[in-house]
Tab-separated table of C-alpha atoms in Angstrom:
chain	number	residue	atom	x	y	z
H	14	MET	CA	227.831	-135.054	66.148
H	15	LYS	CA	228.591	-138.025	64.242
H	16	ASN	CA	231.365	-137.915	62.058
H	17	ILE	CA	231.565	-139.024	58.498
H	18	ASP	CA	233.505	-140.297	56.122
H	19	VAL	CA	234.326	-138.570	53.032
H	20	ASP	CA	233.474	-139.945	49.202
H	21	LEU	CA	233.011	-137.940	47.251
H	22	SER	CA	232.409	-140.962	44.045
H	23	ARG	CA	229.191	-140.817	46.226
H	24	PHE	CA	227.253	-137.865	44.473
H	25	ASN	CA	227.411	-140.238	41.100
H	26	SER	CA	224.820	-141.976	42.507
H	27	PHE	CA	222.449	-138.945	43.275
H	28	GLN	CA	219.467	-137.435	41.270
H	29	SER	CA	219.286	-134.146	43.161
H	30	ILE	CA	217.780	-131.017	42.689
H	31	SER	CA	218.833	-128.979	45.437
H	32	CYS	CA	222.428	-129.238	47.488
H	33	VAL	CA	220.532	-130.205	51.133
H	34	GLU	CA	219.157	-132.688	48.697
H	35	SER	CA	222.257	-134.466	47.876
H	36	TYR	CA	223.762	-134.133	51.843
H	37	LEU	CA	221.261	-136.270	52.470
H	38	LEU	CA	220.961	-138.191	49.805
H	39	TYR	CA	224.868	-138.930	51.240
H	40	ILE	CA	224.325	-139.205	54.812
H	41	LEU	CA	221.406	-142.120	53.937
H	42	SER	CA	223.382	-144.075	51.698
H	43	ALA	CA	227.004	-143.575	54.142
H	44	ASN	CA	224.283	-144.823	56.644
H	45	ASN	CA	222.878	-148.248	54.724
H	46	TYR	CA	219.407	-146.850	54.018
H	47	ASP	CA	217.813	-146.983	50.914
H	48	TYR	CA	217.431	-143.421	50.133
H	49	ARG	CA	216.001	-144.723	46.362
H	50	HIS	CA	212.493	-144.967	48.270
H	51	LEU	CA	212.511	-141.386	48.476
H	52	TYR	CA	212.140	-141.092	44.754
H	53	ALA	CA	208.526	-142.132	45.594
H	54	GLN	CA	207.195	-138.703	44.686
H	55	SER	CA	209.323	-137.772	41.548
H	56	TYR	CA	206.629	-137.768	38.530
H	57	VAL	CA	205.713	-134.777	37.334
H	58	SER	CA	204.597	-134.285	33.263
H	59	PHE	CA	206.338	-133.087	30.012
H	60	SER	CA	203.614	-130.301	29.871
H	61	GLU	CA	203.764	-129.036	33.708
H	62	ILE	CA	207.992	-129.202	33.526
H	63	MET	CA	208.038	-127.011	30.150
H	64	HIS	CA	205.694	-124.882	31.346
H	65	TYR	CA	207.036	-123.624	34.650
H	66	PHE	CA	210.413	-122.720	32.263
H	67	PHE	CA	209.233	-121.762	28.767
H	68	ASN	CA	205.797	-120.201	30.175
H	69	LYS	CA	206.632	-119.345	33.772
H	70	ARG	CA	210.173	-118.465	33.483
H	71	LYS	CA	210.942	-120.036	36.684
H	72	ARG	CA	214.526	-121.124	37.392
H	73	TYR	CA	216.188	-124.309	38.271
H	74	GLU	CA	217.842	-123.543	41.240
H	75	TYR	CA	214.006	-122.565	42.584
H	76	TYR	CA	212.062	-125.886	41.119
H	77	ASN	CA	208.481	-126.726	43.410
H	78	GLY	CA	207.095	-129.027	41.485
H	79	VAL	CA	207.662	-131.949	43.190
H	80	PRO	CA	208.093	-131.706	46.595
H	81	ARG	CA	211.772	-131.907	48.200
H	82	LEU	CA	213.462	-135.251	49.605
H	83	GLN	CA	214.532	-133.709	53.019
H	84	GLN	CA	210.313	-133.052	53.521
H	85	ILE	CA	209.681	-136.482	52.555
H	86	ALA	CA	212.462	-138.223	54.886
H	87	SER	CA	210.715	-135.941	56.799
H	88	LYS	CA	207.511	-136.321	56.641
H	89	TYR	CA	206.913	-139.713	56.695
H	90	LYS	CA	209.951	-139.774	59.927
H	91	ILE	CA	212.777	-141.338	58.363
H	92	ILE	CA	214.695	-137.698	59.467
H	93	LEU	CA	214.828	-135.099	62.292
H	94	ILE	CA	215.559	-131.601	60.182
H	95	ASN	CA	215.710	-128.400	61.603
H	96	ASP	CA	217.012	-124.681	60.258
H	97	ILE	CA	219.068	-122.897	62.677
H	98	ASP	CA	220.072	-119.436	62.750
H	99	LYS	CA	222.815	-118.610	65.180
H	100	PRO	CA	225.989	-115.694	64.086
H	101	ARG	CA	228.205	-118.322	65.366
H	102	ILE	CA	229.471	-122.255	64.483
H	103	ASP	CA	227.930	-123.878	67.448
H	104	ILE	CA	228.571	-127.741	67.328
H	105	ASP	CA	228.390	-130.289	70.099
H	106	SER	CA	226.355	-133.686	70.176
H	107	GLU	CA	222.759	-132.979	70.302
H	108	HIS	CA	222.635	-133.330	66.441
H	109	ASP	CA	224.248	-136.594	64.283
H	110	TYR	CA	224.776	-134.185	61.438
H	111	TYR	CA	224.456	-130.604	61.046
H	112	LEU	CA	224.572	-128.129	57.430
H	113	LEU	CA	226.139	-125.075	57.551
H	114	ARG	CA	225.640	-122.271	54.579
H	115	LEU	CA	228.199	-120.189	53.075
H	116	CYS	CA	229.571	-117.014	52.752
H	117	PRO	CA	229.035	-116.302	48.929
H	118	GLU	CA	231.690	-113.976	49.401
H	119	TYR	CA	233.675	-117.391	50.148
H	120	ILE	CA	232.528	-119.424	47.805
H	121	LYS	CA	232.937	-117.290	45.220
H	122	GLU	CA	237.004	-116.563	46.705
H	123	THR	CA	237.775	-119.719	47.054
H	124	TYR	CA	235.457	-121.365	43.607
H	125	GLY	CA	235.819	-118.531	41.935
H	126	GLU	CA	232.123	-118.674	41.289
H	127	THR	CA	228.881	-118.250	42.794
H	128	THR	CA	226.200	-121.235	43.866
H	129	TRP	CA	223.001	-121.837	42.209
H	130	ARG	CA	221.263	-120.054	44.664
H	131	ASP	CA	222.917	-117.527	48.037
H	132	ASP	CA	221.783	-119.683	50.766
H	133	HIS	CA	224.373	-122.633	49.310
H	134	TYR	CA	225.271	-125.363	52.492
H	135	VAL	CA	227.567	-127.796	53.276
H	136	LEU	CA	228.299	-130.446	55.059
H	137	LEU	CA	230.007	-130.568	58.370
H	138	ALA	CA	232.112	-134.380	58.490
H	139	ASN	CA	234.223	-134.034	61.341
H	140	PHE	CA	235.381	-131.440	63.167
H	141	ASN	CA	237.794	-131.004	65.857
H	142	ASP	CA	240.855	-128.748	67.765
H	143	SER	CA	242.740	-129.050	64.538
H	144	GLY	CA	240.146	-127.492	62.133
H	145	TRP	CA	236.648	-128.055	60.714
H	146	THR	CA	236.443	-130.080	56.907
H	147	TYR	CA	233.513	-130.201	54.412
H	148	ILE	CA	232.210	-131.668	51.632
H	149	ASN	CA	230.671	-129.282	48.940
H	150	ASP	CA	228.596	-130.857	46.196
H	151	THR	CA	229.052	-128.458	43.747
H	152	PRO	CA	231.874	-128.231	42.578
H	153	ARG	CA	232.933	-131.454	44.152
H	154	ASP	CA	235.368	-130.730	47.108
H	155	CYS	CA	236.149	-130.939	50.832
H	156	ARG	CA	238.263	-129.190	52.604
H	157	THR	CA	239.583	-128.486	55.964
H	158	LEU	CA	240.112	-125.161	57.893
H	159	ASN	CA	240.683	-123.939	60.921
H	160	GLY	CA	238.659	-122.279	63.151
H	161	SER	CA	238.809	-118.324	61.999
H	162	GLU	CA	238.644	-119.525	58.656
H	163	MET	CA	235.604	-121.342	59.366
H	164	LEU	CA	234.010	-118.400	60.847
H	165	ALA	CA	234.473	-116.416	58.541
H	166	ALA	CA	233.192	-118.553	55.493
H	167	TYR	CA	230.253	-119.329	57.888
H	168	ALA	CA	227.345	-117.165	56.713
H	169	GLY	CA	225.148	-117.527	60.578
H	170	SER	CA	222.507	-120.845	59.089
H	171	LEU	CA	222.644	-124.628	59.865
H	172	ILE	CA	220.589	-127.151	59.595
H	173	SER	CA	220.273	-129.959	61.308
H	174	ILE	CA	219.537	-133.663	60.854
H	175	ASP	CA	219.126	-136.448	63.173
H	176	LEU	CA	218.359	-139.711	61.487
H	177	ALA	CA	215.387	-140.687	63.181
H	178	SER	CA	213.207	-144.559	62.413
H	179	GLY	CA	214.121	-145.680	59.097
H	180	ILE	CA	213.181	-146.862	56.618
H	181	THR	CA	210.836	-149.351	57.158
H	182	ASP	CA	208.552	-151.958	55.256
H	183	LYS	CA	205.273	-149.679	55.728
H	184	THR	CA	207.082	-146.285	54.926
H	185	LYS	CA	208.032	-148.269	51.935
H	186	ASP	CA	204.122	-149.400	51.242
H	187	LEU	CA	203.158	-145.876	51.887
H	188	LEU	CA	205.581	-144.680	49.599
H	189	LEU	CA	204.293	-146.780	46.760
H	190	GLN	CA	200.771	-145.503	47.183
H	191	GLU	CA	202.162	-142.455	46.640
H	192	PHE	CA	203.864	-143.123	43.416
H	193	LEU	CA	200.865	-144.903	42.202
H	194	ASN	CA	198.600	-142.323	43.089
H	195	SER	CA	200.846	-139.903	41.672
H	196	MET	CA	200.356	-141.551	38.285
H	197	SER	CA	196.381	-142.140	38.222
H	198	GLU	CA	195.929	-138.361	38.113
H	199	ASN	CA	194.504	-136.696	35.203
H	200	LYS	CA	195.834	-133.545	35.356
H	201	LYS	CA	194.927	-131.425	32.919
H	202	MET	CA	197.675	-128.869	31.628
H	203	CYS	CA	197.879	-127.101	28.286
H	204	SER	CA	201.274	-128.291	26.252
H	205	THR	CA	201.632	-125.766	23.832
H	206	PHE	CA	205.082	-124.037	24.570
H	207	SER	CA	207.616	-121.657	22.591
H	208	VAL	CA	211.088	-122.503	22.813
H	209	ASP	CA	212.811	-119.508	22.491
H	210	ASP	CA	214.664	-119.462	25.476
H	211	ILE	CA	218.059	-121.403	25.585
H	212	ILE	CA	218.410	-121.159	29.187
H	213	ALA	CA	214.772	-122.234	30.024
H	214	ALA	CA	215.332	-125.294	27.716
H	215	ARG	CA	218.151	-126.273	29.741
H	216	ASN	CA	216.558	-125.876	32.840
H	217	SER	CA	213.759	-128.184	31.349
H	218	LEU	CA	215.777	-130.791	30.116
H	219	ALA	CA	217.507	-130.484	33.662
H	220	VAL	CA	215.003	-131.283	35.534
H	221	LEU	CA	213.237	-133.476	33.016
H	222	ARG	CA	216.304	-136.223	32.791
H	223	ILE	CA	216.781	-136.004	37.037
H	224	LEU	CA	213.010	-136.520	37.723
H	225	ARG	CA	212.557	-139.367	34.836
H	226	ARG	CA	215.843	-141.133	36.690
H	227	ARG	CA	214.671	-140.653	40.029
H	228	MET	CA	211.426	-142.489	38.507
H	229	TYR	CA	213.224	-145.551	37.040
H	230	GLU	CA	215.607	-146.086	40.379
H	231	TYR	CA	212.312	-145.667	42.129
H	232	CYS	CA	210.322	-148.666	39.936
H	233	PHE	CA	213.553	-150.425	39.656
H	234	GLN	CA	212.651	-152.201	43.215
H	235	TYR	CA	209.321	-153.439	41.353
H	236	ILE	CA	209.379	-154.536	37.940
H	237	CYS	CA	212.143	-154.603	34.867
H	238	CYS	CA	212.886	-151.413	33.571
H	239	ASP	CA	215.320	-152.616	30.637
H	240	PHE	CA	212.613	-150.552	28.736
H	241	MET	CA	213.417	-147.298	30.062
H	242	VAL	CA	217.416	-146.965	29.334
H	243	ASP	CA	217.133	-145.804	26.316
H	244	TYR	CA	214.764	-142.630	26.860
H	245	LEU	CA	217.560	-142.138	29.799
H	246	ASN	CA	220.391	-142.019	27.476
H	247	GLU	CA	218.467	-140.167	25.115
H	248	LEU	CA	217.353	-137.252	27.348
H	249	ASP	CA	221.229	-136.702	28.740
H	250	LYS	CA	222.429	-136.840	25.284
H	251	GLN	CA	219.812	-133.741	24.040
H	252	PHE	CA	221.300	-132.124	27.475
H	253	SER	CA	224.658	-132.090	26.349
H	254	LEU	CA	223.410	-131.259	23.393
H	255	ILE	CA	221.906	-127.718	24.691
H	256	GLU	CA	224.838	-127.118	27.135
H	257	TYR	CA	226.172	-127.117	23.807
H	258	MET	CA	224.628	-124.634	21.477
H	259	ARG	CA	224.211	-122.757	24.705
H	260	LEU	CA	228.292	-122.405	25.404
H	261	ARG	CA	229.465	-121.865	22.614
H	262	ASN	CA	226.509	-119.497	21.288
H	263	ARG	CA	225.030	-121.476	18.454
H	264	VAL	CA	221.224	-121.951	19.222
H	265	ASP	CA	219.361	-123.607	16.433
H	266	TYR	CA	215.783	-122.587	18.194
H	267	SER	CA	214.434	-124.760	15.300
H	268	LYS	CA	216.350	-127.954	15.805
H	269	ILE	CA	215.560	-127.435	19.776
H	270	ASP	CA	211.688	-127.039	19.173
H	271	ASN	CA	211.974	-130.471	16.810
H	272	MET	CA	214.062	-132.419	19.584
H	273	PHE	CA	211.570	-131.267	22.821
H	274	LEU	CA	208.629	-132.553	20.698
H	275	SER	CA	210.469	-135.705	19.941
H	276	LEU	CA	210.842	-136.264	23.890
H	277	HIS	CA	206.815	-134.836	24.299
H	278	ARG	CA	206.417	-138.230	22.493
H	279	LYS	CA	209.415	-140.791	24.019
H	280	ASP	CA	208.110	-139.435	27.095
H	281	SER	CA	204.877	-139.677	27.041
H	282	GLU	CA	205.227	-143.469	25.780
H	283	PHE	CA	207.717	-143.932	28.782
H	284	ILE	CA	205.071	-142.587	31.305
H	285	GLU	CA	202.606	-145.003	29.608
H	286	THR	CA	204.311	-148.116	29.625
H	287	ILE	CA	205.765	-146.676	34.004
H	288	LYS	CA	201.633	-147.416	34.152
H	289	ARG	CA	200.531	-150.210	32.678
H	290	LYS	CA	203.144	-152.106	34.149
H	291	MET	CA	203.031	-150.759	38.283
H	292	CYS	CA	199.633	-150.517	37.884
H	293	GLU	CA	198.986	-154.470	36.548
H	294	LYS	CA	201.778	-155.272	39.842
H	295	TYR	CA	200.633	-153.124	42.434
H	296	GLY	CA	197.354	-150.896	41.047
């Protein structure tokens, strides 16, 4: 196993939906991989995202509208990833990095809260005779446990990640083509939805802002993306407003409905401009 430096500020730069995505980006960043290429398959229409949360009533933590970043990295042989079920922690030199699944009881006792999903993992930064050091993405934390403490926290599952071929020029070209293909698809989706649930509103905006910022960071490698900044800031602002309403229990659905109508219009303009600029240059 390779040790990895602890720098929690790395998480500030990542556009991840799950903890495993966060740790994959952490590993790639620490090894100087340009992980932004993995954002190539992040386009989902505004209507599809709204349909997922408002009509289908799905939960944020199980959002599956785009491939997971680890699936993309594995598909293009950037990494090798494996799930390992073991009752005891068995770390050796066979793999580069390990993610350890934590018990919900340990998470609640340690952090005073539960995570989005029951199957929450941490990134093992290093281990030796004196203890095990792990990195947690949410809440951001790094701590060292002795052997008995780590065993009590461990939920019986590991994920191993090995760096493989890197992000080659051929891989970049293939991912660019994936991006262009996704933007050219004419997906039919009913755009009608009723803004009647504050959690659905929060979750839909949480996913939308992550995916649109991924698109910004991906396209930034190929075109001037200054035109995207105002809309991304608007998403952040409206997400904060939704969270304020939720936490203060002061929900104004009329205001939220108008917000989403405005965002839908701005999002359409955002996407059409990306399509035009990217397809003019590479389509």
